[in-house]
Short mmCIF file of C-alpha atoms and ligand atoms in Angstrom, two decimals:
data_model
loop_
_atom_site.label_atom_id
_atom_site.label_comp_id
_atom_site.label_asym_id
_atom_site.label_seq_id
_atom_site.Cartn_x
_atom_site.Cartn_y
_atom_site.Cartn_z
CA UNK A 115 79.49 121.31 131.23
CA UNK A 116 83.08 120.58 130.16
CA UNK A 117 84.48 122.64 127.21
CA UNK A 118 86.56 120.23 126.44
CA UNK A 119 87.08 118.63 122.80
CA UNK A 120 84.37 116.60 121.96
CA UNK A 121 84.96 113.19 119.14
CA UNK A 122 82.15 112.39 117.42
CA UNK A 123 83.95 108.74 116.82
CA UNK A 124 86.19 106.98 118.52
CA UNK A 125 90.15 106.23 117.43
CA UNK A 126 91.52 102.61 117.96
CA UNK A 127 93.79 102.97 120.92
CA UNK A 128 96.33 100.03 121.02
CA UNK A 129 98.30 100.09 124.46
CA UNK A 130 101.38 98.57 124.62
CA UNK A 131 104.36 97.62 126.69
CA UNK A 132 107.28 98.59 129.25
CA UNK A 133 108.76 101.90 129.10
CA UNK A 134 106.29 103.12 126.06
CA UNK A 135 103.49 101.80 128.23
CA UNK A 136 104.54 103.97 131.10
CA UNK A 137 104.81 107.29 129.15
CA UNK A 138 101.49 106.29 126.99
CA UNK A 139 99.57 107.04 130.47
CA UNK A 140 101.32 110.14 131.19
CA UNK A 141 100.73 111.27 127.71
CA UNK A 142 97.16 111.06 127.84
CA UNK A 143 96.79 111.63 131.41
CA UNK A 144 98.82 115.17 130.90
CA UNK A 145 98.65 116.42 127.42
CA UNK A 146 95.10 114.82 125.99
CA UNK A 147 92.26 114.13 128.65
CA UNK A 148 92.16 117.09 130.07
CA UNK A 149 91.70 119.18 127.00
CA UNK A 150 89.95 116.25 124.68
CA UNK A 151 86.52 114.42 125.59
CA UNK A 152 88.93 111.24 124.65
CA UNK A 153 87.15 109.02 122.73
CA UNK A 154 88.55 105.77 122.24
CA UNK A 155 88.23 101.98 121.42
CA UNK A 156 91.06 100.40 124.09
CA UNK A 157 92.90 96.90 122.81
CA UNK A 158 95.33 95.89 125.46
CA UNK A 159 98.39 94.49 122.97
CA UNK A 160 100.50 93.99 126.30
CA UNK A 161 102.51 90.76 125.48
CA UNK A 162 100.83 89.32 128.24
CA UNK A 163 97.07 89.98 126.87
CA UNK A 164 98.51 88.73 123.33
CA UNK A 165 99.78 85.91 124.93
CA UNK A 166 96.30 85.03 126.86
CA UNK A 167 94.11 85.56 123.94
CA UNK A 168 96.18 83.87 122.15
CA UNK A 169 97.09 86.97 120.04
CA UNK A 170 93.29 87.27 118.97
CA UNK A 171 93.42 90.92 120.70
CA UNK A 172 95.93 91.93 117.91
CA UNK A 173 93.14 91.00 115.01
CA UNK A 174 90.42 92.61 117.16
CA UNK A 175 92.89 95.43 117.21
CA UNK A 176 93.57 95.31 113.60
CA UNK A 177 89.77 94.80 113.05
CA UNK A 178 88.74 97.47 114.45
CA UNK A 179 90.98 100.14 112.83
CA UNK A 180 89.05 98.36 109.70
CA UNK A 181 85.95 99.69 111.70
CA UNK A 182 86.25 103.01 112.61
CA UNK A 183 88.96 104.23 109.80
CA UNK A 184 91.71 105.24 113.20
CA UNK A 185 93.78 103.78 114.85
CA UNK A 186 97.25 104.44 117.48
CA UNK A 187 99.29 102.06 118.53
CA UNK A 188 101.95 102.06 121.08
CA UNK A 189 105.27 100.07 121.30
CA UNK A 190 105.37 96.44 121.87
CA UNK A 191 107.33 93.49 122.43
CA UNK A 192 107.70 91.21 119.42
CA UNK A 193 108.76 87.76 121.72
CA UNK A 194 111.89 85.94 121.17
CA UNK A 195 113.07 82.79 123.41
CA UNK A 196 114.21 85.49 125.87
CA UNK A 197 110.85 87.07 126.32
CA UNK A 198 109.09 83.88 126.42
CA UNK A 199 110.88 82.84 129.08
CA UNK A 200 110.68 86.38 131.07
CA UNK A 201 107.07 86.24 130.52
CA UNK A 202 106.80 82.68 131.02
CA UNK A 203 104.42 83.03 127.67
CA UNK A 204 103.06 79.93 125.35
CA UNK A 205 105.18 80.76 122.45
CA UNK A 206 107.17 83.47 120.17
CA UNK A 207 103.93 85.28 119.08
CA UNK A 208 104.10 87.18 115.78
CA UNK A 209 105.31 91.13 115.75
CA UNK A 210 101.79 92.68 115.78
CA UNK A 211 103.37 95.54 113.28
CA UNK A 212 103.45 92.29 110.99
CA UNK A 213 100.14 90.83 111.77
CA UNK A 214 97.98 94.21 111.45
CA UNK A 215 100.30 95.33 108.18
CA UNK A 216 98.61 91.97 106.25
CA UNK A 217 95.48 92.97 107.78
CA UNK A 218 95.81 96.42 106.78
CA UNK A 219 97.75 95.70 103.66
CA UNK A 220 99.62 98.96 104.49
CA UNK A 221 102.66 101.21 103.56
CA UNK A 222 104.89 102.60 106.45
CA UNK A 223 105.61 106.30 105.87
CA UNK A 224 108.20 107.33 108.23
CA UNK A 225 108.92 111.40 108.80
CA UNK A 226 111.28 113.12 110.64
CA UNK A 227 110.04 115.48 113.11
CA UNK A 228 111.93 118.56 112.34
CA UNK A 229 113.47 121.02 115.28
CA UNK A 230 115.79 123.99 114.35
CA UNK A 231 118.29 122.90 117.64
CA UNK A 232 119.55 119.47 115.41
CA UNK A 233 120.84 120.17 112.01
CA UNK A 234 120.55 117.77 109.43
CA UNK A 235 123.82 115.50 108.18
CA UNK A 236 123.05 116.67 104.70
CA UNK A 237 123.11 121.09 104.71
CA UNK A 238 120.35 121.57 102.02
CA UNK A 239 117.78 119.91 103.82
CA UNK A 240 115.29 121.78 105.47
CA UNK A 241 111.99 120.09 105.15
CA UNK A 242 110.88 116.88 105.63
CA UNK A 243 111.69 113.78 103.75
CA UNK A 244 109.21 110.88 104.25
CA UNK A 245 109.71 107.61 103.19
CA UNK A 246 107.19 105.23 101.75
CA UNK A 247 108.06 101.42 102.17
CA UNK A 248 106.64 98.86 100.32
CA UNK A 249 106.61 96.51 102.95
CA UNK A 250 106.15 93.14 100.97
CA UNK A 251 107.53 90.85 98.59
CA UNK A 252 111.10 90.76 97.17
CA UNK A 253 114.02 89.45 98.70
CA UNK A 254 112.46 89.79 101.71
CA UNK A 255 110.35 86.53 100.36
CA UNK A 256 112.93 85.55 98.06
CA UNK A 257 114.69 82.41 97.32
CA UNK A 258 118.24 81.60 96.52
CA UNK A 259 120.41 78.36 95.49
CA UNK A 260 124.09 78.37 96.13
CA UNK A 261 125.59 75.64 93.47
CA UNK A 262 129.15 74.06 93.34
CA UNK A 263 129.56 73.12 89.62
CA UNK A 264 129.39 74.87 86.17
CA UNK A 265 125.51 74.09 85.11
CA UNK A 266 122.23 75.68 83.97
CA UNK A 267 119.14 77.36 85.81
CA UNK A 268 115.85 78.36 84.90
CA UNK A 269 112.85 80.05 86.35
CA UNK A 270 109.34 78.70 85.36
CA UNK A 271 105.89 79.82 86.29
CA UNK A 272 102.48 77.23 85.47
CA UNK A 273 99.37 79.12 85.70
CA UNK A 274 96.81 77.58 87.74
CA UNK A 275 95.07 76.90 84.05
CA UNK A 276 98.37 75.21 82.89
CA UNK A 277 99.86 78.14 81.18
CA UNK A 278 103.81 77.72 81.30
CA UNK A 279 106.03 80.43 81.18
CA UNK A 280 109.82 79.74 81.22
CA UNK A 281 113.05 81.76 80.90
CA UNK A 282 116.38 80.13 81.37
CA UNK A 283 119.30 82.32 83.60
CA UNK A 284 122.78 82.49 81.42
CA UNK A 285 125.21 79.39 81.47
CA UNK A 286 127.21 79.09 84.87
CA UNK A 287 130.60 78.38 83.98
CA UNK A 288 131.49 77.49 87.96
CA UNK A 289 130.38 77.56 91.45
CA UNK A 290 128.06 80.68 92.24
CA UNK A 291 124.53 81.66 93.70
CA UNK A 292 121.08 82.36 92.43
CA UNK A 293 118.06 84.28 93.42
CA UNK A 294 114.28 84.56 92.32
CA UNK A 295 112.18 87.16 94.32
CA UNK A 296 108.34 87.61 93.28
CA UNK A 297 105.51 90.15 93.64
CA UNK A 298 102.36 90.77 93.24
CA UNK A 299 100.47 93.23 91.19
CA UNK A 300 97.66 94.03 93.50
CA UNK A 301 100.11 94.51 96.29
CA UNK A 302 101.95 97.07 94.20
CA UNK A 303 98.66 98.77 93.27
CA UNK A 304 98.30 99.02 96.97
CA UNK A 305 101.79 100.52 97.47
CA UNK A 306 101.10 103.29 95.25
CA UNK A 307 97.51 104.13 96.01
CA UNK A 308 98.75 104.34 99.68
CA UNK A 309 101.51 106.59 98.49
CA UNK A 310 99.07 108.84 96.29
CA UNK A 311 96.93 109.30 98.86
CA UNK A 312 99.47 109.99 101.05
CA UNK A 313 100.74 112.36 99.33
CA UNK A 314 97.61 114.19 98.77
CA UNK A 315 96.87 114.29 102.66
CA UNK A 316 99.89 116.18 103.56
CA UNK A 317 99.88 118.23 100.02
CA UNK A 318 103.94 117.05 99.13
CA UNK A 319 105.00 116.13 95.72
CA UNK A 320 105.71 111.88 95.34
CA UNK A 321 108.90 110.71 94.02
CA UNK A 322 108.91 106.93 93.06
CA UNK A 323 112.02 105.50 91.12
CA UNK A 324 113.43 102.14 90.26
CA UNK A 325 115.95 101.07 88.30
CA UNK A 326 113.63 99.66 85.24
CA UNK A 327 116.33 100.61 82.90
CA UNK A 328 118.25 97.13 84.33
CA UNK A 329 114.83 94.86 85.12
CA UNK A 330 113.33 95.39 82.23
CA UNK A 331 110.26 93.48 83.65
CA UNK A 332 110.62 93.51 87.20
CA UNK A 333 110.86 97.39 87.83
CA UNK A 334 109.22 98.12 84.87
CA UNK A 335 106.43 96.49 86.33
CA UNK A 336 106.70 98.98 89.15
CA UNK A 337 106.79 101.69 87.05
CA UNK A 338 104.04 100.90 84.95
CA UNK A 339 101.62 100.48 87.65
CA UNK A 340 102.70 103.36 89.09
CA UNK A 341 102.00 105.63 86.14
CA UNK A 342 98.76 103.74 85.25
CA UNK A 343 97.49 104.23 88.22
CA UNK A 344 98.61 108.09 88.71
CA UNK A 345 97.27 108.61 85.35
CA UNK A 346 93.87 107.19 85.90
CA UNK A 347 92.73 108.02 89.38
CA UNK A 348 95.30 110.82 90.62
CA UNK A 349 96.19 113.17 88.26
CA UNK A 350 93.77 115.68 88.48
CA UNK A 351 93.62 115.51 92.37
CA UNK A 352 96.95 116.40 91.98
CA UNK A 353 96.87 119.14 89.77
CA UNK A 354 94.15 120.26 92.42
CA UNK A 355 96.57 120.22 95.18
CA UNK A 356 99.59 122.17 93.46
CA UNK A 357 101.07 118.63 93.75
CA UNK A 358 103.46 116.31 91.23
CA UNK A 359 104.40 113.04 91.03
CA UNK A 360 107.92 112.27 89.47
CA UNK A 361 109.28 108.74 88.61
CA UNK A 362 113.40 109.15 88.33
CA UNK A 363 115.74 105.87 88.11
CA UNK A 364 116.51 104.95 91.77
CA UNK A 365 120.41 106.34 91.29
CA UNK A 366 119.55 109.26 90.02
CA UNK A 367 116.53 109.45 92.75
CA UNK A 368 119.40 109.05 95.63
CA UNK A 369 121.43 112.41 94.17
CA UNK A 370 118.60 114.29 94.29
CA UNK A 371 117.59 113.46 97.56
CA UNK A 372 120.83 114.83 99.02
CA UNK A 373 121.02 117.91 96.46
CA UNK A 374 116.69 118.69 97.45
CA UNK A 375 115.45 120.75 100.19
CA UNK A 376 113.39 118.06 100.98
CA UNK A 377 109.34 118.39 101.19
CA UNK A 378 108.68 115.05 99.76
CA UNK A 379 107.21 111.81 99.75
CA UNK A 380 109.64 108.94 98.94
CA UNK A 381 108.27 105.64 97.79
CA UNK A 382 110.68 103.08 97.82
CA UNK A 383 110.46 99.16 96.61
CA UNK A 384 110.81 96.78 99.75
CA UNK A 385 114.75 97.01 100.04
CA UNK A 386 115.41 100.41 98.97
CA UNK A 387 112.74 101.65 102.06
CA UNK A 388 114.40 99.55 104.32
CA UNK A 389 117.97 101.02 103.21
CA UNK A 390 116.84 104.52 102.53
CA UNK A 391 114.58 104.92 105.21
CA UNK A 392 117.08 104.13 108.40
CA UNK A 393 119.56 106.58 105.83
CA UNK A 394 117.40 109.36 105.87
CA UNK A 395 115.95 109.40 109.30
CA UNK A 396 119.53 108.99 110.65
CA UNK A 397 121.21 111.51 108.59
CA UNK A 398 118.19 114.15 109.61
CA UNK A 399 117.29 113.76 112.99
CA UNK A 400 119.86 110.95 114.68
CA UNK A 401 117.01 109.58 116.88
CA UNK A 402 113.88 107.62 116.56
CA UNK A 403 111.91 109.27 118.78
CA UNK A 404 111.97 111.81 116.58
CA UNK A 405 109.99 110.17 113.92
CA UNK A 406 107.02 109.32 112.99
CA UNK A 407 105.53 106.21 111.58
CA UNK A 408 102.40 106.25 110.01
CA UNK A 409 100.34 103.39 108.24
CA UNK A 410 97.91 103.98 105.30
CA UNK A 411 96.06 100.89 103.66
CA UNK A 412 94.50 101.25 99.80
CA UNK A 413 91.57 101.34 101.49
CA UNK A 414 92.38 104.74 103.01
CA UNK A 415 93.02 103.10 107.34
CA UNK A 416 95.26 104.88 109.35
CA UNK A 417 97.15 103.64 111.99
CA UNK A 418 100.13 105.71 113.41
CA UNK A 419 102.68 104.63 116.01
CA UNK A 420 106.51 105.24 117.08
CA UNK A 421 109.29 103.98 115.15
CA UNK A 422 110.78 102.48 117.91
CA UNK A 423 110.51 99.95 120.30
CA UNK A 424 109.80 99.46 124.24
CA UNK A 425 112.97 101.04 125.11
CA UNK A 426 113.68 98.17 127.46
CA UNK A 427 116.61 98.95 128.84
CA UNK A 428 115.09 102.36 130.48
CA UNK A 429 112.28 100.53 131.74
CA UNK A 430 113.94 98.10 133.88
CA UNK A 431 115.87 101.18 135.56
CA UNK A 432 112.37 102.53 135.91
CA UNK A 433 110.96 99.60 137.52
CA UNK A 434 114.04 99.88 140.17
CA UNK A 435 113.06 103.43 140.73
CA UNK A 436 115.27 105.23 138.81
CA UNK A 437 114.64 108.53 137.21
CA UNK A 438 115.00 107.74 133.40
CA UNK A 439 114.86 109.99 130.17
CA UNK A 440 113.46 108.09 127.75
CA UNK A 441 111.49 110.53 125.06
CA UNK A 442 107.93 110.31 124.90
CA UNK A 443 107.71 112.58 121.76
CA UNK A 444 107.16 109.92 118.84
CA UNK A 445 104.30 108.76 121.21
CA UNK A 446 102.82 111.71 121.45
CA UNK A 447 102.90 112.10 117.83
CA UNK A 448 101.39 108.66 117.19
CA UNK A 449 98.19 110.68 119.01
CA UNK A 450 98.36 114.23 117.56
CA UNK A 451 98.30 112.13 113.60
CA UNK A 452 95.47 109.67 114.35
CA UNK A 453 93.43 112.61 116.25
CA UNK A 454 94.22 114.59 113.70
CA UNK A 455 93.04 112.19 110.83
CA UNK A 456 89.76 111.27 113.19
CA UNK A 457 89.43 114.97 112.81
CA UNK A 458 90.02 115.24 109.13
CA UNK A 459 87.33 112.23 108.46
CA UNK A 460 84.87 113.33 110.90
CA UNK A 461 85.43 117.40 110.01
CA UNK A 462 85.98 118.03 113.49
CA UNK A 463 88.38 121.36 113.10
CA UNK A 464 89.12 121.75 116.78
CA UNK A 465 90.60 118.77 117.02
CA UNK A 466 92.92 119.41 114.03
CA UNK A 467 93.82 122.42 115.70
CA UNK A 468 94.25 121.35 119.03
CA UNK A 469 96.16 118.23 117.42
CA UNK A 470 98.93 120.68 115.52
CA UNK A 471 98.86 123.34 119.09
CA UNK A 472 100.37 120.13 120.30
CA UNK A 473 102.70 119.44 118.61
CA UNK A 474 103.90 122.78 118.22
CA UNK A 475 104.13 122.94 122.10
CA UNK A 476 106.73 119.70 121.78
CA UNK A 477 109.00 121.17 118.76
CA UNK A 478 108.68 124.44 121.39
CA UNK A 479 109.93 123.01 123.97
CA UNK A 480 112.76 121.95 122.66
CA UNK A 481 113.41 124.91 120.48
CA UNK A 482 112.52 127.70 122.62
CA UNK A 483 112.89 126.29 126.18
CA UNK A 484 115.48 124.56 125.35
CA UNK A 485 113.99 121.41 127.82
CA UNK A 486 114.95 117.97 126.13
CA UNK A 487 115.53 114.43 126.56
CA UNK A 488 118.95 112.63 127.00
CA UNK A 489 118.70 111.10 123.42
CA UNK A 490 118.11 114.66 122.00
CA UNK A 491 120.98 116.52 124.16
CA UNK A 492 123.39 114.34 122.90
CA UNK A 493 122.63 115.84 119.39
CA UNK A 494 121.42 119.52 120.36
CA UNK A 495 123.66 122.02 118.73
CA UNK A 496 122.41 124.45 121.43
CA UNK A 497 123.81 125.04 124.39
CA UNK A 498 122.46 125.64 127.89
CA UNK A 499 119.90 122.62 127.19
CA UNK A 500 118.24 121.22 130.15
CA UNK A 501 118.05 117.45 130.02
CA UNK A 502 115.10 116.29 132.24
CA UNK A 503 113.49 113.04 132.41
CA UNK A 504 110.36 111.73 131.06
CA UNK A 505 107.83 112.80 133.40
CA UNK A 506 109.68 116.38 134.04
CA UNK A 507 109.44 116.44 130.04
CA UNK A 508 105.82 115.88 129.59
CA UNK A 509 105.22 118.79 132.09
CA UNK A 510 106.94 121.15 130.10
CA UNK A 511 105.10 120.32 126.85
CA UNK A 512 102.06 121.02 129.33
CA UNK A 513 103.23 124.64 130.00
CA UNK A 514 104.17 125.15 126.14
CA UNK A 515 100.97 124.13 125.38
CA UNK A 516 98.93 125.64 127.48
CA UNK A 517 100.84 129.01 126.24
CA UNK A 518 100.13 128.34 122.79
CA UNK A 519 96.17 127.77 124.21
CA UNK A 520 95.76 130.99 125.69
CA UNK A 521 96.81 132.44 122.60
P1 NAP B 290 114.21 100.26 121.26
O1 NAP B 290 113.10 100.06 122.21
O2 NAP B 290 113.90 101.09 120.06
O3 NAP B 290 115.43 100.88 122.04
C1 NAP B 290 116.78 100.79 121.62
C2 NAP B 290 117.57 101.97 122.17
O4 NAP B 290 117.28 103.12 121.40
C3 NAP B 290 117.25 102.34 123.60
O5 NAP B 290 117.95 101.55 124.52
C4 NAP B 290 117.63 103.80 123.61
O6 NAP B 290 119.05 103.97 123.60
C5 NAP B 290 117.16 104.26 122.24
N1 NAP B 290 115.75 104.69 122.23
C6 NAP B 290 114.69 104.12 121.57
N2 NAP B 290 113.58 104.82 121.79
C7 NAP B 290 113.88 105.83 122.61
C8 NAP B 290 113.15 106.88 123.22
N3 NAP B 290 111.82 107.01 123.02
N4 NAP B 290 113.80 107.75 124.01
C9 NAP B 290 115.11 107.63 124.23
N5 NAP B 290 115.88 106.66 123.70
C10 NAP B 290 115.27 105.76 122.90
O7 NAP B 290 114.72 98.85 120.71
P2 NAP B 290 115.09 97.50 121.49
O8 NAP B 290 115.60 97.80 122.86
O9 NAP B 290 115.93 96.77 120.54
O10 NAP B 290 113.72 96.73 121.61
C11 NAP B 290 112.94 96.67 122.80
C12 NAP B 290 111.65 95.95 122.49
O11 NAP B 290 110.90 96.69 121.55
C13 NAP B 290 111.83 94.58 121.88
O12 NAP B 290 111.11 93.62 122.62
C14 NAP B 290 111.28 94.69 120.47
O13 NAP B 290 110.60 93.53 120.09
C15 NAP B 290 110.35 95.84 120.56
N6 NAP B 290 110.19 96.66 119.32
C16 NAP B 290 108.93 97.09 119.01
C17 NAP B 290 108.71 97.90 117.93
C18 NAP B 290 107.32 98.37 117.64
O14 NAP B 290 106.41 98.03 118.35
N7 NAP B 290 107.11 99.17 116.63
C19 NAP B 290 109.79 98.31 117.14
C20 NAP B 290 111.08 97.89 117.48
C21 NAP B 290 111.27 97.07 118.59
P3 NAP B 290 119.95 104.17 124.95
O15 NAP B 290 119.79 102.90 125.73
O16 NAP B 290 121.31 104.36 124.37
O17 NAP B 290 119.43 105.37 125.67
MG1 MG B 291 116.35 99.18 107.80
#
């Protein structure tokens, strides 16, 4: 009998392509099988399988995170003429991300994954700052007229019963531009009860801000929903947790970001995310790989992946034979979340356990070891690092964490 880790249920494994693919099979071959009875439910989202099932792999995929609550996805290639042709595919398929987020209906939370060797831009910081994005709606599905004359402009909304609503923009006394953006209040319910609940799953306080002082009906929206929604269905789980949740007006929010120790979640309107999130994660850590991204619907699925992409241009120096140093650590923390939420769900402690022993043995083995990636030695403050490549990499997390097992 094996004494490995047993899952009672399986996570949604979502393979993916080029360089991530290559280090998604060392991961697992190195630092999960042969400690965890791996259960999984494999959806091959290579652009070639997307391409041949006509992208119906990436709604099974979706699907079945719907299914069993878990899912982890590795990197793929969102096709653009280029690809098509390299591929020789039928057509510029969809990003996946996209297609499972409406399926989902999720918020991206995206963490830095803290090691004492690289110091944060901003001094005061010294835990993490994770930020929510409300990935819909906006300008992001705005619309805009750019006019050559003085003249007038109004926005008007018919209900589907015939109601009319109409407000009229000030006179334009020349040549200028417009803009209407939209959203939609279940989506924003979905935004925050994503960010509660995150928030509550990794016990940190939630900051949301806006600037409803200005958009009187747009933010205030957002803020209203947000408080409605704390106040009904979160408060006391909060209170339970030692938790808060603070609204603050989004200037003020962006001061106290820089003057906090951090140890927060950050939910952030569509634009702001995408602004604040490639801010903070650059400012903190300098590299994607070492971030995480995780996805959590309304509903309460989980998906978690990298941040970033195939890393293309290593894998073509790979395929020629070359040694390369690409970072497999956002990977592997795409598997020690979802494990670790299949082990929160299902109450399976040792594979909580053995999720965070791994992780430790990464943050180790940069920190202690001193054994890193290219992308991280280029920002290490310490010196003596050893930069290895991928493969060399993954066997030192092996020895960390087989260390930090015998313990
Ligand atoms: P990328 O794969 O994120 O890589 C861009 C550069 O960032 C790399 O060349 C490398 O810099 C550095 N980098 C990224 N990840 C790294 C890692 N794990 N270790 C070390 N360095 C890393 O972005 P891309 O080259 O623009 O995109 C490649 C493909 O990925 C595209 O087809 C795109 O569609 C796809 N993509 C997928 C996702 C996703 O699935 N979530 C997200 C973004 C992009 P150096 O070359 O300087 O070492
Ligand atoms: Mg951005």
């Amino acid at each position: 009998m094996s004494n490995k880790i047993k899952m009672d249920k399986p996570v949604v494994e979502m393979d993916g392509d080029e360089m991530t693919r290559v280090m998604w099979t060392w991961v697992k071959k190195e630092l999960l099988e042969p400690y965890v009875d791996l259960k999984t439910e494999y959806y091959d989202l290579d652009v070639v399988n997307r391409d041949r099932t006509d992208d119906k792999v990436t709604f099974q995929a979706a699907d079945a995170v719907k299914k069993w609550g878990v899912g982890v996805k590795c990197a793929t290639i969102t096709p653009n003429a280029e690809r098509v042709k390299e591929f020789n595919l039928k057509k510029e398929w969809p990003s996946p991300n996209g297609t499972i987020r409406k399926i989902l209906d999720g918020t991206v939370f995206r963490a830095p994954i803290l090691v004492n060797n690289i110091k944060p831009a901003v001094r005061f910081w010294t835990r993490p700052i994770i930020v929510a994005r409300h990935a819909f709606g906006d300008i992001y599905d705005g619309i805009g007229i750019r006019f050559d004359e003085p003249g007038v402009a109004e926005i008007s909304y018919v209900s589907s019963t015939g109601k009319v609503k109409k407000v009229s923009y000030p006179k334009f006394s020349g040549p200028g531009i417009l803009q209407g953006v939209y959203n939609i209040d279940k989506s924003i319910e979905g935004f925050a009860r994503a960010s509660f609940r995150y928030s509550i799953i990794n016990k940190l306080d939630l900051w949301f801000a806006t600037k409803d002082t200005i958009s009187k009906v747009y933010d205030a929206r957002f803020k209203e929903i947000f408080n409605g929604i704390y106040e009904r269905e979160f408060k006391e789980e909060f209170a339970r947790n030692g938790i808060s949740y603070n609204y603050f007006l989004i200037d003020d929010a962006v001061a106290r970001v820089v003057r906090s120790e951090g140890g927060f979640v950050w939910a952030c309107k569509n634009y702001d995310g995408d602004v604040f999130s490639d801010f903070v994660s650059t400012a903190y850590v300098g590299t994607l790989a070492l971030m995480t991204s995780e996805l959590l619907s309304p509903e309460g699925y989980y998906l978690s992946e990298a941040a970033h992409g195939t890393v293309q241009k290593h894998y073509y120096r790979y395929v020629k034979g070359e040694k390369v140093s690409s970072n497999p650590t956002a990977l592997i923390f795409a598997w020690t979340r979802g494990l670790k939420r299949r082990g929160e769900i299902d109450g399976n402690h040792e594979l909580i356990e053995f999720s965070e022993k791994l992780e430790k043995a990464v943050t180790d083995t940069i920190e202690k070891e001193k054994i890193m990636t290219q992308d991280v030695a280029r920002i290490a403050e310490t010196k003596n690092n050893k930069v290895v490549d991928s493969e060399e990499f993954v066997h030192a997390i092996r020895a960390s964490l087989d260390e930090l097992l015998r313990k």
